[in-house]
Amino acid sequence: AQSVTQPDIHITVSEGASLELRCNYSYGATPYLFWYVQSPGQGLQLLLKYFSGDTLVQGIKGFEAEFKRSQSSFNLRKPSVHWSDAAEYFCAVGLSNFGNEKLTFGTGTRLTIIP
Amino acid sequence: DADVTQTPRNRITKTGKRIMLECSQTKGHDRMYWYRQDPGLGLRLIYYSFDVKDINKGEISDGYSVSRQAQAKFSLSLESAIPNQTALYFCATSDAGTGGRYGYTFGSGTRLTVV
């Protein structure tokens, strides 16, 4: 079965600084990979996704992520964070075979932005 | 109107009571899911349904049941609520035709407290 690890429970960065959130997955084939963001009191919003092609994917709100097969990683990055980026971020992996599209989520990384 | 609507948004109930959480969607998606979110544990899959006649248990189905009344409606029931079912519950949908490549659309969540 697939699994996802987000090793950082909580990260604090200064506004304007760069950000990288880590995600590692375990799956035998090329998975579908996703990053979701959850603002306080809200549901989950899709930031970006990868399922094939260019390994550097661009998402909404200025985020990007890079799929590295050799490292089984899909880290999320942003060059300069804004106070509004404070939220919880979830990495998720899905099976790439038709007919069994269940997502497995990581435990999340809470991002705090300081002025 | 939201694509995926969950009702109620908040609910406090007593131990032993039966409670139903409802989810409806206007996306036209075949597949619907119920997850619960607990701090530090991320999202865990309770039940999922790939069509009206196909309902499957997820990783934490004990103490829960579901009903898929129509393509657009998927309800989660707690037959006899207990305090450790206090959590944030999310409904999600996906399109079978995309093979899972586009991830899920989430509702805004139901915050359930069992006292």
Short mmCIF file of C-alpha atoms in Angstrom, two decimals:
data_model
loop_
_atom_site.label_atom_id
_atom_site.label_comp_id
_atom_site.label_asym_id
_atom_site.label_seq_id
_atom_site.Cartn_x
_atom_site.Cartn_y
_atom_site.Cartn_z
CA ALA A 1 0.00 0.00 0.00
CA GLN A 2 1.13 3.53 -0.62
CA SER A 3 2.20 5.81 2.21
CA VAL A 4 3.21 9.43 2.65
CA THR A 5 5.59 10.99 5.15
CA GLN A 6 5.75 14.65 6.02
CA PRO A 7 8.67 14.80 8.43
CA ASP A 8 8.08 18.36 9.63
CA ILE A 9 5.11 18.80 11.95
CA HIS A 10 5.53 22.56 12.31
CA ILE A 11 7.65 25.09 10.43
CA THR A 12 8.08 28.78 11.18
CA VAL A 13 9.43 31.19 8.58
CA SER A 14 9.70 34.93 8.30
CA GLU A 15 7.53 36.79 5.86
CA GLY A 16 9.43 37.19 2.61
CA ALA A 17 11.68 34.21 3.24
CA SER A 18 11.73 31.12 1.07
CA LEU A 19 9.89 27.97 2.00
CA GLU A 20 10.33 24.27 1.40
CA LEU A 21 7.98 21.64 2.81
CA ARG A 22 9.10 18.06 2.56
CA CYS A 23 7.11 15.08 1.38
CA ASN A 24 8.29 11.52 0.84
CA TYR A 25 6.15 8.73 -0.51
CA SER A 26 6.28 4.99 -0.76
CA TYR A 27 4.78 3.33 -3.80
CA GLY A 28 6.02 0.81 -6.31
CA ALA A 29 5.08 2.65 -9.47
CA THR A 30 4.84 6.28 -10.48
CA PRO A 31 2.15 7.74 -8.27
CA TYR A 32 -0.13 10.67 -8.62
CA LEU A 33 1.05 13.34 -6.18
CA PHE A 34 -0.78 16.29 -4.71
CA TRP A 35 -0.35 19.18 -2.31
CA TYR A 36 -3.36 20.58 -0.51
CA VAL A 37 -3.62 23.60 1.76
CA GLN A 38 -6.04 24.02 4.65
CA SER A 39 -6.54 27.49 6.03
CA PRO A 40 -7.90 27.76 9.57
CA GLY A 41 -11.53 26.68 9.70
CA GLN A 42 -11.60 25.80 6.03
CA GLY A 43 -11.65 22.73 3.85
CA LEU A 44 -8.77 21.53 1.72
CA GLN A 45 -7.82 23.36 -1.44
CA LEU A 46 -5.70 21.79 -4.15
CA LEU A 47 -2.42 23.68 -4.65
CA LEU A 48 -0.88 21.54 -7.37
CA LYS A 49 -0.63 18.03 -8.75
CA TYR A 50 1.74 15.78 -10.63
CA PHE A 51 0.88 12.71 -12.66
CA SER A 52 3.28 12.72 -15.61
CA GLY A 53 5.53 14.90 -17.72
CA ASP A 54 7.64 17.76 -16.44
CA THR A 55 8.80 16.98 -12.94
CA LEU A 56 8.59 20.62 -11.85
CA VAL A 57 4.96 21.61 -11.49
CA GLN A 58 3.51 25.02 -10.88
CA GLY A 59 0.48 25.59 -8.74
CA ILE A 60 -1.69 28.34 -7.43
CA LYS A 61 -0.59 31.11 -5.07
CA GLY A 62 2.99 31.02 -6.36
CA PHE A 63 3.77 27.50 -5.15
CA GLU A 64 5.74 24.89 -7.05
CA ALA A 65 6.79 21.31 -6.37
CA GLU A 66 9.39 19.01 -7.83
CA PHE A 67 8.96 15.27 -8.29
CA LYS A 68 12.22 13.39 -7.71
CA ARG A 69 11.80 9.72 -8.44
CA SER A 70 15.25 8.78 -7.14
CA GLN A 71 14.46 10.29 -3.76
CA SER A 72 10.75 9.38 -3.68
CA SER A 73 10.06 12.99 -2.86
CA PHE A 74 7.65 15.72 -3.89
CA ASN A 75 8.71 18.82 -1.97
CA LEU A 76 6.69 22.01 -2.03
CA ARG A 77 8.46 25.34 -2.47
CA LYS A 78 7.73 29.03 -2.54
CA PRO A 79 10.38 31.71 -3.12
CA SER A 80 8.84 34.33 -0.83
CA VAL A 81 6.08 33.61 1.66
CA HIS A 82 3.29 35.97 2.58
CA TRP A 83 1.45 36.17 5.90
CA SER A 84 -1.60 34.70 4.16
CA ASP A 85 0.32 31.47 3.53
CA ALA A 86 0.00 30.52 7.19
CA ALA A 87 -1.98 27.28 7.06
CA GLU A 88 -1.63 23.53 7.23
CA TYR A 89 -0.26 21.76 4.21
CA PHE A 90 -0.94 18.17 3.25
CA CYS A 91 0.88 16.01 0.75
CA ALA A 92 -1.12 13.14 -0.76
CA VAL A 93 -0.38 10.19 -3.01
CA GLY A 94 -2.79 8.33 -5.25
CA LEU A 95 -2.47 5.13 -7.17
CA SER A 96 -1.88 5.57 -10.86
CA ASN A 97 -4.03 2.69 -11.99
CA PHE A 98 -7.53 3.31 -13.16
CA GLY A 99 -10.29 2.05 -10.97
CA ASN A 100 -8.66 2.53 -7.61
CA GLU A 101 -8.30 6.22 -7.06
CA LYS A 102 -7.96 6.58 -3.33
CA LEU A 103 -5.70 9.21 -1.90
CA THR A 104 -3.47 8.63 1.09
CA PHE A 105 -2.58 11.76 3.01
CA GLY A 106 0.41 12.70 5.08
CA THR A 107 -0.01 13.95 8.61
CA GLY A 108 0.41 17.57 7.57
CA THR A 109 2.84 20.42 8.19
CA ARG A 110 1.64 23.51 10.00
CA LEU A 111 3.22 26.69 8.66
CA THR A 112 3.55 29.77 10.85
CA ILE A 113 4.66 33.08 9.35
CA ILE A 114 6.35 35.67 11.55
CA PRO A 115 6.62 39.35 10.60
CA ASP B 1 -23.33 27.34 -4.15
CA ALA B 2 -20.42 25.15 -3.17
CA ASP B 3 -19.57 22.14 -5.35
CA VAL B 4 -19.50 19.85 -2.31
CA THR B 5 -21.82 20.74 0.57
CA GLN B 6 -21.63 19.21 4.01
CA THR B 7 -24.28 19.56 6.67
CA PRO B 8 -24.20 20.36 9.49
CA ARG B 9 -21.07 22.52 9.75
CA ASN B 10 -20.86 22.00 13.49
CA ARG B 11 -22.53 19.52 15.79
CA ILE B 12 -22.33 18.66 19.45
CA THR B 13 -23.89 15.38 20.46
CA LYS B 14 -24.00 13.14 23.48
CA THR B 15 -22.35 9.77 23.90
CA GLY B 16 -24.59 6.98 22.65
CA LYS B 17 -26.62 9.12 20.29
CA ARG B 18 -27.03 8.33 16.62
CA ILE B 19 -25.93 11.05 14.28
CA MET B 20 -25.84 11.48 10.51
CA LEU B 21 -23.54 13.72 8.54
CA GLU B 22 -24.66 14.56 5.05
CA CYS B 23 -22.79 15.34 1.88
CA SER B 24 -24.14 16.44 -1.48
CA GLN B 25 -22.28 17.42 -4.63
CA THR B 26 -23.01 19.21 -7.87
CA LYS B 27 -19.78 18.14 -9.61
CA GLY B 28 -21.39 15.14 -11.30
CA HIS B 29 -18.60 12.97 -9.94
CA ASP B 30 -19.08 9.25 -9.54
CA ARG B 31 -16.80 8.78 -6.57
CA MET B 32 -17.33 10.01 -3.07
CA TYR B 33 -15.29 9.67 0.12
CA TRP B 34 -15.52 10.31 3.84
CA TYR B 35 -12.38 11.23 5.80
CA ARG B 36 -11.81 12.26 9.36
CA GLN B 37 -9.10 14.66 10.42
CA ASP B 38 -7.44 14.55 13.82
CA PRO B 39 -4.54 16.75 14.94
CA GLY B 40 -1.23 15.08 14.16
CA LEU B 41 -2.86 12.24 12.27
CA GLY B 42 -3.80 13.94 9.03
CA LEU B 43 -6.79 12.65 7.09
CA ARG B 44 -7.83 9.05 7.38
CA LEU B 45 -10.28 7.33 5.06
CA ILE B 46 -13.49 6.03 6.66
CA TYR B 47 -15.56 4.87 3.67
CA TYR B 48 -15.61 5.40 -0.05
CA SER B 49 -18.06 4.78 -2.85
CA PHE B 50 -17.18 4.45 -6.52
CA ASP B 51 -20.83 4.44 -7.58
CA VAL B 52 -24.25 4.08 -6.02
CA LYS B 53 -23.98 0.30 -5.71
CA ASP B 54 -20.30 0.17 -4.75
CA ILE B 55 -19.44 1.01 -1.14
CA ASN B 56 -16.15 0.10 0.48
CA LYS B 57 -14.58 0.33 3.90
CA GLY B 58 -11.57 2.51 4.42
CA GLU B 59 -8.87 2.18 7.03
CA ILE B 60 -10.99 3.26 10.03
CA SER B 61 -14.58 2.17 9.34
CA ASP B 62 -15.38 0.66 12.75
CA GLY B 63 -18.21 2.55 14.44
CA TYR B 64 -19.35 4.16 11.20
CA SER B 65 -21.76 3.32 8.40
CA VAL B 66 -22.62 5.04 5.13
CA SER B 67 -25.42 5.34 2.64
CA ARG B 68 -25.16 6.40 -0.99
CA GLN B 69 -28.68 7.58 -1.68
CA ALA B 70 -27.94 8.88 -5.16
CA GLN B 71 -24.94 9.76 -7.27
CA ALA B 72 -24.91 13.18 -5.63
CA LYS B 73 -25.49 12.19 -1.99
CA PHE B 74 -23.33 10.27 0.45
CA SER B 75 -24.16 10.18 4.16
CA LEU B 76 -22.03 9.08 7.09
CA SER B 77 -23.67 7.74 10.25
CA LEU B 78 -22.37 7.16 13.72
CA GLU B 79 -24.74 4.59 15.18
CA SER B 80 -23.72 5.18 18.78
CA ALA B 81 -21.37 8.13 19.10
CA ILE B 82 -18.40 7.94 21.46
CA PRO B 83 -16.02 10.73 22.54
CA ASN B 84 -13.07 9.51 20.46
CA GLN B 85 -15.15 10.14 17.36
CA THR B 86 -14.78 13.82 18.07
CA ALA B 87 -13.06 15.10 14.93
CA LEU B 88 -13.35 17.15 11.77
CA TYR B 89 -15.07 15.15 9.03
CA PHE B 90 -14.60 15.81 5.35
CA CYS B 91 -16.51 14.61 2.34
CA ALA B 92 -14.72 14.57 -1.01
CA THR B 93 -15.49 13.67 -4.61
CA SER B 94 -13.52 12.65 -7.66
CA ASP B 95 -14.23 11.95 -11.29
CA ALA B 96 -13.85 8.33 -12.36
CA GLY B 97 -13.08 9.39 -15.89
CA THR B 98 -9.84 11.09 -14.95
CA GLY B 99 -8.36 8.07 -13.27
CA GLY B 100 -7.61 10.03 -10.16
CA ARG B 101 -5.16 12.39 -11.84
CA TYR B 102 -6.96 15.51 -10.70
CA GLY B 103 -7.36 14.71 -7.04
CA TYR B 104 -10.41 15.40 -4.97
CA THR B 105 -12.83 18.23 -4.42
CA PHE B 106 -13.46 18.69 -0.71
CA GLY B 107 -16.38 20.01 1.26
CA SER B 108 -15.85 22.55 4.02
CA GLY B 109 -16.03 19.93 6.74
CA THR B 110 -18.24 19.07 9.70
CA ARG B 111 -16.82 19.61 13.14
CA LEU B 112 -18.31 16.94 15.41
CA THR B 113 -17.96 16.96 19.17
CA VAL B 114 -19.15 14.00 21.23
CA VAL B 115 -19.59 14.77 24.92
#
